[in-house]
Amino acid sequence: MSSKITPKGAPIHFLQEGERLSDTAERAPIIPVIRISILPALPASPNIAVPGTSPLEVTALIDTGAEGVYIDEDFAKQNGFLSEKTMTVYSAAATTIEPVYPALFELPESSSHYRQFAEFTSVPLRKNGRQYDAILGMQLLSNGVLVMDFDSHTYRFEFTTQANK
């Protein structure tokens, strides 16, 4: 006897051609994404938004193979994100030193969301053909419950830890 999983949290969508979002994994490649509302934060006071900025709703890749959280370099520069530190980014093609941008974000499609803080490392997502502006890796995903049940078509993410822990 199987029980139906009914998680809370935000729905996970699947990126389709033309940046269209689908609620089901229609065809390969299967690209799970989630909508986030992100706001630049002050590097010296990361729980305070950069004055004069507004939250921006973007699509973020759910990537269990990524360690950290990442933001598109051009998106960050164009939207008032500030950086006072860097991080070494290792990829198959190169090792680079990239800016780190503090940000406040939340999951607007979740009934149980609350504002979180994270330091997003800059990477050239759109320049490399990606159709999303952020990547949420295990640093963030380990703070919640990720459900991707293809049999029941249940795809959700919910934070289960306290904010900014």
mmCIF file of N, CA and C in Angstrom, residues 1 8 14 17 28 36 39 49 62 64 68-69 71 74 82 89 93 99 124 129 132 137 153:
data_model
loop_
_atom_site.group_PDB
_atom_site.id
_atom_site.type_symbol
_atom_site.label_atom_id
_atom_site.label_comp_id
_atom_site.label_asym_id
_atom_site.label_seq_id
_atom_site.Cartn_x
_atom_site.Cartn_y
_atom_site.Cartn_z
ATOM 1 N N MET A 1 0.847 -1.176 0.000
ATOM 2 C CA MET A 1 0.000 0.000 0.000
ATOM 3 C C MET A 1 0.891 1.237 0.000
ATOM 4 N N LYS A 8 4.679 20.422 1.516
ATOM 5 C CA LYS A 8 4.426 21.864 1.426
ATOM 6 C C LYS A 8 5.537 22.449 0.560
ATOM 7 N N PHE A 14 9.600 22.606 -14.684
ATOM 8 C CA PHE A 14 10.582 22.065 -15.610
ATOM 9 C C PHE A 14 10.712 23.021 -16.781
ATOM 10 N N GLU A 17 11.576 24.523 -23.929
ATOM 11 C CA GLU A 17 12.078 25.396 -24.986
ATOM 12 C C GLU A 17 11.427 26.769 -24.893
ATOM 13 N N ALA A 28 12.946 15.043 -22.485
ATOM 14 C CA ALA A 28 14.356 15.317 -22.215
ATOM 15 C C ALA A 28 14.797 16.555 -22.991
ATOM 16 N N ILE A 36 12.401 32.083 -7.687
ATOM 17 C CA ILE A 36 12.833 32.749 -6.460
ATOM 18 C C ILE A 36 12.695 34.248 -6.634
ATOM 19 N N LEU A 39 16.943 39.736 -3.958
ATOM 20 C CA LEU A 39 17.167 41.147 -3.678
ATOM 21 C C LEU A 39 18.627 41.330 -3.282
ATOM 22 N N ALA A 49 18.786 45.028 2.623
ATOM 23 C CA ALA A 49 18.803 45.174 1.163
ATOM 24 C C ALA A 49 19.575 46.425 0.751
ATOM 25 N N ILE A 62 17.510 23.826 -9.971
ATOM 26 C CA ILE A 62 17.699 22.941 -8.814
ATOM 27 C C ILE A 62 18.803 21.971 -9.223
ATOM 28 N N THR A 64 21.383 19.265 -7.623
ATOM 29 C CA THR A 64 21.937 18.490 -6.515
ATOM 30 C C THR A 64 23.404 18.141 -6.738
ATOM 31 N N GLY A 68 27.467 24.887 -4.218
ATOM 32 C CA GLY A 68 27.065 26.194 -3.707
ATOM 33 C C GLY A 68 25.829 26.756 -4.366
ATOM 34 N N VAL A 69 25.699 28.085 -4.270
ATOM 35 C CA VAL A 69 24.632 28.815 -4.957
ATOM 36 C C VAL A 69 25.302 29.835 -5.869
ATOM 37 N N ILE A 71 24.891 32.877 -9.254
ATOM 38 C CA ILE A 71 24.055 33.873 -9.914
ATOM 39 C C ILE A 71 24.729 34.263 -11.229
ATOM 40 N N ASP A 74 26.118 38.724 -15.445
ATOM 41 C CA ASP A 74 25.528 39.917 -16.049
ATOM 42 C C ASP A 74 24.267 40.351 -15.304
ATOM 43 N N LEU A 82 26.179 43.938 -5.038
ATOM 44 C CA LEU A 82 27.484 44.447 -4.626
ATOM 45 C C LEU A 82 28.345 43.306 -4.101
ATOM 46 N N VAL A 89 36.330 29.355 -8.406
ATOM 47 C CA VAL A 89 35.350 28.467 -9.031
ATOM 48 C C VAL A 89 36.111 27.484 -9.914
ATOM 49 N N ALA A 93 36.467 23.244 -17.508
ATOM 50 C CA ALA A 93 37.222 24.018 -18.497
ATOM 51 C C ALA A 93 38.284 24.942 -17.885
ATOM 52 N N PRO A 99 33.447 37.112 -8.280
ATOM 53 C CA PRO A 99 32.831 37.870 -7.193
ATOM 54 C C PRO A 99 31.747 37.053 -6.494
ATOM 55 N N PRO A 124 29.088 32.858 -15.476
ATOM 56 C CA PRO A 124 28.460 33.290 -16.735
ATOM 57 C C PRO A 124 27.401 32.292 -17.223
ATOM 58 N N GLY A 129 24.711 29.902 -22.566
ATOM 59 C CA GLY A 129 23.512 29.287 -23.113
ATOM 60 C C GLY A 129 22.479 28.803 -22.122
ATOM 61 N N TYR A 132 18.448 30.348 -17.210
ATOM 62 C CA TYR A 132 18.082 30.674 -15.836
ATOM 63 C C TYR A 132 19.133 31.623 -15.286
ATOM 64 N N GLY A 137 22.357 24.969 -5.269
ATOM 65 C CA GLY A 137 23.031 23.702 -5.026
ATOM 66 C C GLY A 137 22.810 23.211 -3.613
ATOM 67 N N HIS A 153 4.028 12.514 -9.858
ATOM 68 C CA HIS A 153 4.124 13.872 -10.418
ATOM 69 C C HIS A 153 4.090 14.923 -9.312
#
